[in-house]
Tab-separated table of C-alpha atoms in Angstrom:
chain	number	residue	atom	x	y	z
A	201	MET	CA	10.928	-23.053	-18.471
A	202	SER	CA	12.538	-24.788	-21.412
A	203	SER	CA	13.952	-22.916	-24.380
A	204	SER	CA	11.674	-24.900	-26.669
A	205	SER	CA	8.647	-23.596	-24.769
A	206	ARG	CA	9.848	-20.030	-25.191
A	207	ALA	CA	10.584	-20.612	-28.886
A	208	SER	CA	7.055	-21.898	-29.477
A	209	LEU	CA	5.729	-18.366	-29.116
A	210	PRO	CA	5.769	-15.993	-32.078
A	211	GLY	CA	7.876	-12.873	-31.758
A	212	VAL	CA	6.764	-10.093	-29.440
A	213	ASP	CA	6.184	-6.779	-31.212
A	214	LEU	CA	7.922	-3.968	-29.335
A	215	CYS	CA	6.741	-0.547	-30.496
A	216	PRO	CA	7.353	2.756	-28.651
A	217	GLY	CA	4.233	3.977	-26.887
A	218	LYS	CA	2.556	0.560	-26.967
A	219	PRO	CA	2.716	-2.405	-24.599
A	220	PRO	CA	4.481	-5.522	-25.919
A	221	ILE	CA	2.067	-7.242	-28.323
A	222	LEU	CA	2.066	-10.933	-29.177
A	223	GLN	CA	0.002	-12.145	-32.117
A	224	ALA	CA	-1.326	-15.613	-31.303
A	225	GLU	CA	-2.980	-17.998	-33.715
A	226	ALA	CA	-6.524	-18.949	-32.755
A	227	THR	CA	-6.910	-22.686	-32.244
A	228	GLY	CA	-10.462	-22.826	-30.917
A	229	ASP	CA	-9.020	-23.955	-27.587
A	230	ALA	CA	-7.787	-20.822	-25.818
A	231	PRO	CA	-7.454	-22.543	-22.391
A	232	GLY	CA	-5.337	-25.272	-23.970
A	233	TRP	CA	-3.182	-22.668	-25.728
A	234	ALA	CA	-2.751	-20.796	-22.441
A	235	ALA	CA	-1.704	-23.958	-20.607
A	236	GLU	CA	0.842	-24.833	-23.288
A	237	HIS	CA	2.343	-21.340	-23.390
A	238	SER	CA	1.953	-20.292	-19.747
A	239	ASP	CA	5.667	-20.395	-18.900
A	240	ALA	CA	6.605	-18.578	-22.078
A	241	LEU	CA	4.016	-15.845	-21.508
A	242	ARG	CA	5.165	-15.326	-17.946
A	243	ALA	CA	8.755	-15.074	-19.188
A	244	VAL	CA	7.679	-12.260	-21.519
A	245	VAL	CA	5.989	-10.488	-18.594
A	246	ALA	CA	9.121	-10.961	-16.477
A	247	GLU	CA	11.194	-9.387	-19.253
A	248	HIS	CA	8.904	-6.527	-20.277
A	249	GLY	CA	6.434	-6.018	-17.403
A	250	SER	CA	3.337	-6.744	-19.481
A	251	VAL	CA	2.139	-8.347	-22.697
A	252	LEU	CA	-1.008	-7.981	-24.812
A	253	VAL	CA	-1.995	-11.229	-26.549
A	254	ARG	CA	-4.094	-10.766	-29.666
A	255	GLY	CA	-5.782	-13.390	-31.807
A	256	LEU	CA	-7.074	-15.909	-29.241
A	257	GLU	CA	-10.675	-14.834	-29.940
A	258	LEU	CA	-11.857	-15.189	-26.346
A	259	ARG	CA	-15.624	-15.548	-26.445
A	260	ASP	CA	-17.239	-15.653	-23.007
A	261	ALA	CA	-16.626	-15.364	-19.272
A	262	ALA	CA	-16.328	-19.127	-18.759
A	263	GLU	CA	-13.590	-19.430	-21.369
A	264	ILE	CA	-11.776	-16.401	-19.982
A	265	GLY	CA	-11.941	-17.837	-16.478
A	266	ALA	CA	-10.411	-21.083	-17.734
A	267	VAL	CA	-7.604	-19.144	-19.449
A	268	PHE	CA	-6.923	-17.145	-16.298
A	269	GLN	CA	-6.752	-20.329	-14.211
A	270	ARG	CA	-4.134	-21.825	-16.521
A	271	LEU	CA	-1.943	-18.721	-16.446
A	272	ALA	CA	-1.929	-18.144	-12.673
A	273	THR	CA	-0.655	-20.017	-9.647
A	274	GLY	CA	-3.857	-19.010	-7.846
A	275	LEU	CA	-6.593	-16.398	-8.261
A	276	MET	CA	-7.261	-13.992	-5.380
A	277	ALA	CA	-10.576	-12.908	-3.930
A	278	GLU	CA	-10.700	-9.112	-3.831
A	279	LYS	CA	-10.806	-7.417	-0.414
A	280	GLU	CA	-10.838	-3.681	0.354
A	281	ALA	CA	-12.220	-2.795	-3.073
A	282	PHE	CA	-12.565	0.954	-3.711
A	283	ALA	CA	-15.283	0.555	-6.353
A	284	SER	CA	-17.901	-2.078	-7.038
A	285	ARG	CA	-17.440	-4.872	-9.566
A	286	ARG	CA	-19.563	-7.640	-10.994
A	287	THR	CA	-18.344	-10.992	-9.678
A	288	TYR	CA	-18.053	-13.972	-11.991
A	289	ALA	CA	-17.211	-17.500	-10.830
A	290	GLY	CA	-13.746	-18.522	-9.720
A	291	GLY	CA	-12.119	-15.208	-8.841
A	292	VAL	CA	-13.011	-13.472	-12.120
A	293	TYR	CA	-14.440	-9.946	-11.935
A	294	SER	CA	-15.625	-7.165	-14.170
A	295	SER	CA	-13.449	-4.086	-14.327
A	296	SER	CA	-14.186	-1.519	-11.605
A	297	LYS	CA	-17.313	0.557	-12.107
A	298	TRP	CA	-15.898	3.991	-12.890
A	299	PRO	CA	-17.468	6.777	-14.984
A	300	ALA	CA	-16.702	6.202	-18.670
A	301	SER	CA	-15.936	9.889	-19.178
A	302	GLN	CA	-13.246	9.978	-16.489
A	303	GLN	CA	-9.643	8.830	-16.614
A	304	MET	CA	-8.745	6.082	-14.171
A	305	CYS	CA	-5.158	7.133	-13.549
A	306	MET	CA	-2.185	4.853	-13.028
A	307	HIS	CA	-2.117	2.626	-9.967
A	308	HIS	CA	-0.980	-0.754	-8.696
A	309	GLU	CA	-3.932	-2.974	-7.822
A	310	LEU	CA	-4.611	-3.290	-4.066
A	311	SER	CA	-1.261	-1.655	-3.223
A	312	TYR	CA	-2.847	-0.431	0.032
A	313	ARG	CA	-3.303	-4.018	1.252
A	314	LEU	CA	-0.793	-6.134	3.165
A	315	GLU	CA	-1.395	-8.844	0.565
A	316	PHE	CA	-1.784	-7.901	-3.077
A	317	PRO	CA	-1.632	-9.547	-6.520
A	318	GLY	CA	1.728	-10.022	-8.195
A	319	LEU	CA	-0.004	-10.595	-11.537
A	320	MET	CA	-3.028	-8.934	-13.123
A	321	LEU	CA	-4.989	-10.664	-15.880
A	322	PHE	CA	-7.325	-8.801	-18.247
A	323	ALA	CA	-9.488	-10.006	-21.133
A	324	CYS	CA	-11.752	-8.028	-23.452
A	325	LEU	CA	-15.220	-9.402	-24.215
A	326	SER	CA	-16.464	-6.189	-25.810
A	327	ALA	CA	-14.226	-3.379	-27.035
A	328	PRO	CA	-15.520	0.200	-26.818
A	329	THR	CA	-16.035	2.229	-29.957
A	330	ARG	CA	-13.472	4.774	-28.813
A	331	GLY	CA	-10.808	4.954	-26.070
A	332	GLY	CA	-10.916	2.705	-23.028
A	333	ALA	CA	-7.427	1.229	-23.304
A	334	THR	CA	-5.911	-0.424	-20.240
A	335	ALA	CA	-2.729	1.645	-20.269
A	336	VAL	CA	0.493	0.563	-18.523
A	337	ALA	CA	3.542	2.354	-17.088
A	338	ASP	CA	6.897	0.991	-15.891
A	339	SER	CA	7.135	1.715	-12.164
A	340	GLN	CA	10.930	1.559	-12.160
A	341	ALA	CA	11.072	4.261	-14.845
A	342	VAL	CA	8.507	6.330	-12.929
A	343	LEU	CA	10.572	6.072	-9.729
A	344	ASP	CA	13.723	7.140	-11.583
A	345	ALA	CA	11.928	10.138	-13.134
A	346	LEU	CA	10.457	11.516	-9.890
A	347	PRO	CA	12.385	14.077	-7.823
A	348	GLY	CA	14.668	12.327	-5.343
A	349	GLU	CA	13.595	14.532	-2.459
A	350	LEU	CA	9.954	13.526	-2.966
A	351	THR	CA	10.577	9.799	-3.305
A	352	GLU	CA	12.952	9.827	-0.320
A	353	ARG	CA	10.219	11.344	1.836
A	354	PHE	CA	7.697	8.759	0.696
A	355	GLU	CA	10.226	5.973	1.273
A	356	ARG	CA	10.877	7.293	4.760
A	357	GLU	CA	7.265	7.965	5.795
A	358	GLY	CA	5.176	5.820	3.485
A	359	TRP	CA	1.729	7.022	2.434
A	360	LEU	CA	-1.551	7.194	4.290
A	361	LEU	CA	-4.900	6.163	2.828
A	362	THR	CA	-8.049	7.465	4.521
A	363	ARG	CA	-11.410	6.023	3.530
A	364	ASN	CA	-14.937	6.981	4.528
A	365	TYR	CA	-17.443	4.262	3.663
A	366	ASN	CA	-21.023	5.222	2.858
A	367	ASP	CA	-23.905	3.747	0.905
A	368	GLU	CA	-23.727	6.221	-1.969
A	369	VAL	CA	-20.163	6.490	-3.355
A	370	GLY	CA	-17.562	3.795	-3.922
A	371	ALA	CA	-17.641	0.236	-2.620
A	372	SER	CA	-20.028	-0.588	0.189
A	373	LEU	CA	-18.826	-2.231	3.404
A	374	ALA	CA	-20.059	-5.598	2.149
A	375	GLU	CA	-18.277	-5.147	-1.188
A	376	ALA	CA	-15.034	-4.037	0.440
A	377	PHE	CA	-14.863	-6.516	3.309
A	378	GLY	CA	-17.041	-9.376	2.097
A	379	THR	CA	-19.400	-8.824	5.029
A	380	ALA	CA	-21.452	-6.087	6.677
A	381	ASP	CA	-20.966	-7.589	10.150
A	382	ARG	CA	-19.304	-4.971	12.350
A	383	GLY	CA	-17.387	-7.468	14.454
A	384	ALA	CA	-15.966	-9.250	11.398
A	385	ILE	CA	-14.940	-5.927	9.833
A	386	GLU	CA	-13.193	-4.843	13.031
A	387	SER	CA	-11.337	-8.163	13.228
A	388	TYR	CA	-10.207	-7.783	9.627
A	389	CYS	CA	-8.971	-4.246	10.264
A	390	ARG	CA	-7.000	-5.270	13.351
A	391	ALA	CA	-5.405	-8.154	11.459
A	392	ASN	CA	-4.432	-5.895	8.554
A	393	ALA	CA	-2.983	-2.847	10.319
A	394	ILE	CA	-5.997	-0.638	9.588
A	395	GLU	CA	-7.146	1.966	12.112
A	396	PHE	CA	-10.935	2.317	12.213
A	397	GLU	CA	-13.741	4.285	13.818
A	398	TRP	CA	-17.513	4.158	13.420
A	399	ASP	CA	-19.683	7.244	13.225
A	400	PRO	CA	-23.079	7.393	14.958
A	401	GLY	CA	-24.881	6.728	11.700
A	402	GLY	CA	-23.024	3.464	11.117
A	403	GLY	CA	-20.478	4.796	8.628
A	404	LEU	CA	-16.889	3.608	8.858
A	405	ARG	CA	-13.684	5.646	8.639
A	406	THR	CA	-10.368	3.833	8.160
A	407	ARG	CA	-6.712	4.846	7.963
A	408	GLN	CA	-3.825	2.670	6.826
A	409	ARG	CA	-0.163	3.514	6.316
A	410	ARG	CA	1.716	1.636	3.622
A	411	SER	CA	5.054	1.603	1.814
A	412	ALA	CA	5.306	3.779	-1.304
A	413	VAL	CA	8.417	2.070	-2.698
A	414	VAL	CA	8.955	-1.689	-2.593
A	415	ARG	CA	11.466	-4.181	-3.925
A	416	HIS	CA	10.213	-6.487	-6.642
A	417	PRO	CA	9.667	-9.940	-5.088
A	418	VAL	CA	11.646	-11.659	-7.880
A	419	THR	CA	14.227	-9.153	-9.167
A	420	GLY	CA	14.696	-7.129	-5.982
A	421	ARG	CA	14.612	-3.882	-7.962
A	422	ARG	CA	13.039	-0.821	-6.344
A	423	CYS	CA	9.592	0.051	-7.730
A	424	TRP	CA	7.235	2.971	-7.170
A	425	PHE	CA	4.249	1.001	-5.867
A	426	ASN	CA	1.156	2.720	-4.483
A	427	GLN	CA	-2.099	4.483	-5.267
A	428	ILE	CA	-1.056	7.889	-3.953
A	429	ALA	CA	-2.179	9.818	-7.032
A	430	PHE	CA	-5.179	7.720	-8.024
A	431	LEU	CA	-6.935	7.863	-4.649
A	432	ASN	CA	-6.054	11.487	-3.925
A	433	GLU	CA	-8.697	14.214	-3.886
A	434	TRP	CA	-6.840	16.249	-6.529
A	435	THR	CA	-7.111	13.466	-9.119
A	436	ILE	CA	-10.906	13.519	-8.850
A	437	ALA	CA	-12.560	15.599	-11.593
A	438	PRO	CA	-12.999	19.151	-10.197
A	439	GLU	CA	-16.784	19.161	-10.508
A	440	VAL	CA	-17.021	15.753	-8.824
A	441	ARG	CA	-14.670	16.799	-6.016
A	442	GLU	CA	-16.709	19.973	-5.427
A	443	TYR	CA	-19.913	17.926	-5.269
A	444	LEU	CA	-18.386	15.425	-2.807
A	445	VAL	CA	-16.966	18.175	-0.587
A	446	ASP	CA	-20.385	19.891	-0.517
A	447	LEU	CA	-22.053	16.564	0.288
A	448	TYR	CA	-19.656	15.085	2.852
A	449	GLY	CA	-17.200	17.818	3.818
A	450	ALA	CA	-13.510	18.155	2.963
A	451	ASP	CA	-12.480	15.707	5.702
A	452	ALA	CA	-14.985	12.994	4.792
A	453	LEU	CA	-14.305	12.268	1.131
A	454	PRO	CA	-14.809	8.599	0.190
A	455	PHE	CA	-11.028	8.259	-0.145
A	456	ASN	CA	-7.951	10.462	0.065
A	457	THR	CA	-4.191	10.074	0.420
A	458	SER	CA	-1.551	11.970	2.337
A	459	PHE	CA	2.064	11.689	3.364
A	460	GLY	CA	2.707	8.975	5.911
A	461	ASN	CA	2.786	11.488	8.786
A	462	GLY	CA	-0.658	12.824	7.790
A	463	ASP	CA	0.501	15.965	5.984
A	464	PRO	CA	-1.710	16.756	2.972
A	465	ILE	CA	-0.340	16.217	-0.517
A	466	ARG	CA	-0.594	19.403	-2.578
A	467	ALA	CA	-2.357	19.475	-5.935
A	468	ASP	CA	0.901	20.268	-7.732
A	469	VAL	CA	2.533	17.122	-6.308
A	470	VAL	CA	-0.366	14.979	-7.518
A	471	GLN	CA	-0.152	16.649	-10.927
A	472	LEU	CA	3.580	15.912	-11.030
A	473	LEU	CA	2.948	12.244	-10.262
A	474	ASN	CA	0.313	11.979	-12.973
A	475	ASN	CA	2.531	13.809	-15.485
A	476	VAL	CA	5.422	11.414	-14.842
A	477	TYR	CA	3.074	8.454	-15.210
A	478	GLU	CA	1.794	9.798	-18.519
A	479	ALA	CA	5.327	10.386	-19.829
A	480	ASN	CA	6.031	6.694	-19.210
A	481	THR	CA	2.683	5.297	-20.370
A	482	ALA	CA	2.105	2.782	-23.146
A	483	ARG	CA	-1.364	2.082	-24.535
A	484	GLU	CA	-3.064	0.026	-27.213
A	485	PRO	CA	-6.829	0.085	-27.888
A	486	TRP	CA	-8.598	-3.122	-26.934
A	487	GLN	CA	-9.887	-5.462	-29.600
A	488	THR	CA	-12.607	-7.941	-28.697
A	489	GLY	CA	-10.992	-11.241	-27.681
A	490	ASP	CA	-7.689	-9.719	-26.466
A	491	LEU	CA	-5.824	-10.996	-23.398
A	492	MET	CA	-3.379	-8.979	-21.285
A	493	LEU	CA	-0.964	-9.965	-18.498
A	494	VAL	CA	0.570	-7.289	-16.243
A	495	ASP	CA	3.215	-7.583	-13.529
A	496	ASN	CA	1.384	-5.650	-10.799
A	497	VAL	CA	4.554	-4.597	-8.961
A	498	ARG	CA	6.744	-3.573	-11.861
A	499	THR	CA	3.924	-2.105	-13.955
A	500	ALA	CA	1.157	0.335	-13.051
A	501	HIS	CA	-2.061	0.290	-15.030
A	502	GLY	CA	-4.961	2.653	-15.657
A	503	ARG	CA	-8.002	3.043	-17.887
A	504	ASP	CA	-8.620	5.707	-20.510
A	505	PRO	CA	-12.031	7.380	-20.904
A	506	PHE	CA	-14.201	5.641	-23.480
A	507	GLU	CA	-17.351	5.719	-25.558
A	508	GLY	CA	-19.656	2.801	-26.282
A	509	PRO	CA	-20.037	-0.468	-24.365
A	510	ARG	CA	-16.832	-1.837	-22.824
A	511	GLU	CA	-16.588	-5.207	-21.086
A	512	VAL	CA	-13.180	-6.161	-19.728
A	513	LEU	CA	-12.833	-9.049	-17.276
A	514	VAL	CA	-10.165	-9.033	-14.583
A	515	ALA	CA	-8.460	-11.488	-12.263
A	516	MET	CA	-5.883	-10.917	-9.541
A	517	ALA	CA	-3.308	-13.660	-9.097
A	518	ASP	CA	-0.060	-14.774	-7.463
A	519	THR	CA	-0.419	-13.277	-3.976
A	520	VAL	CA	2.512	-11.197	-2.683
A	521	CYS	CA	2.955	-10.187	0.963
A	522	LEU	CA	4.075	-6.610	1.554
A	523	PHE	CA	6.294	-7.744	4.425
A	524	ASP	CA	8.360	-9.729	1.907
A	525	CYS	CA	9.208	-6.799	-0.367
A	526	SER	CA	9.407	-3.718	1.834
A	527	PRO	CA	12.226	-3.323	4.392
A	528	THR	CA	10.287	-0.537	6.141
A	529	VAL	CA	6.840	-2.100	6.261
A	530	GLU	CA	7.113	-3.021	9.952
A	531	VAL	CA	7.331	0.676	10.771
A	532	ILE	CA	4.854	1.885	8.179
A	533	ALA	CA	2.154	-0.721	8.757
A	534	ARG	CA	1.730	-0.060	12.485
């Protein structure tokens, strides 16, 4: 990227407790602006981990999709989704369907897959009346703040995700795997180091072991990279967890996480993880028309509870292979 390209951007506002914010000047051609400033924007993300671009006045899904295409080296199709989304054309999705009253705690998108996005793209078509920020947290700072004994165990063992697919909670088989065909699902699982078993009623149970700490594919720095807290039973709202346990049983929750050897993760450990995330979180309320870029490895993201209609579009880009950034993945992924 040339220095002149970087200089063409206005200054980035760095304020404690907020993500980096860049005030752009609306030109009526947001895709053209994105193409012209793509390298400069990505340099800001490389430096700070994320950036919120304000002032482009993004107006509809087609325009947002065009902006996303110009900022990414390639948009990913989502696989192994944990919640349903609306699908737009060209790899553009709605945000995950998640109760508005509940916090969606910090996580790295698709960090339980062998291939995951290196870059997340967000755009706001309709800002809520209250709350609903897409908050971000520096995963290097989170790793440094966690107890060494805990992170060393997770580095050594990895983490285990167990999922129980049903037709009532979370993503359906078709939404998660792109098909409901049993043979195709089994082939996908075998190819992606996922253990699976079918129950007599046609439900599917899967288990996959993944790295909890990876090296950034560009900088090589160690990053806390997982969804250990987000997909754990103790992060679920107590009344919801009680309902799900009554409905499915404690061993058949739609999703749960454990240590890599299968040992359960205590509630106090999950609370510690969420507390450390929150201590390192930056947030800025959405304004309609905003754009946000997030380095998915260096930076975790979440969603605050909200009131009123909220429409945020999402794209996953710049595929990264776990084998390329985890020295222990060959052990953990088996």
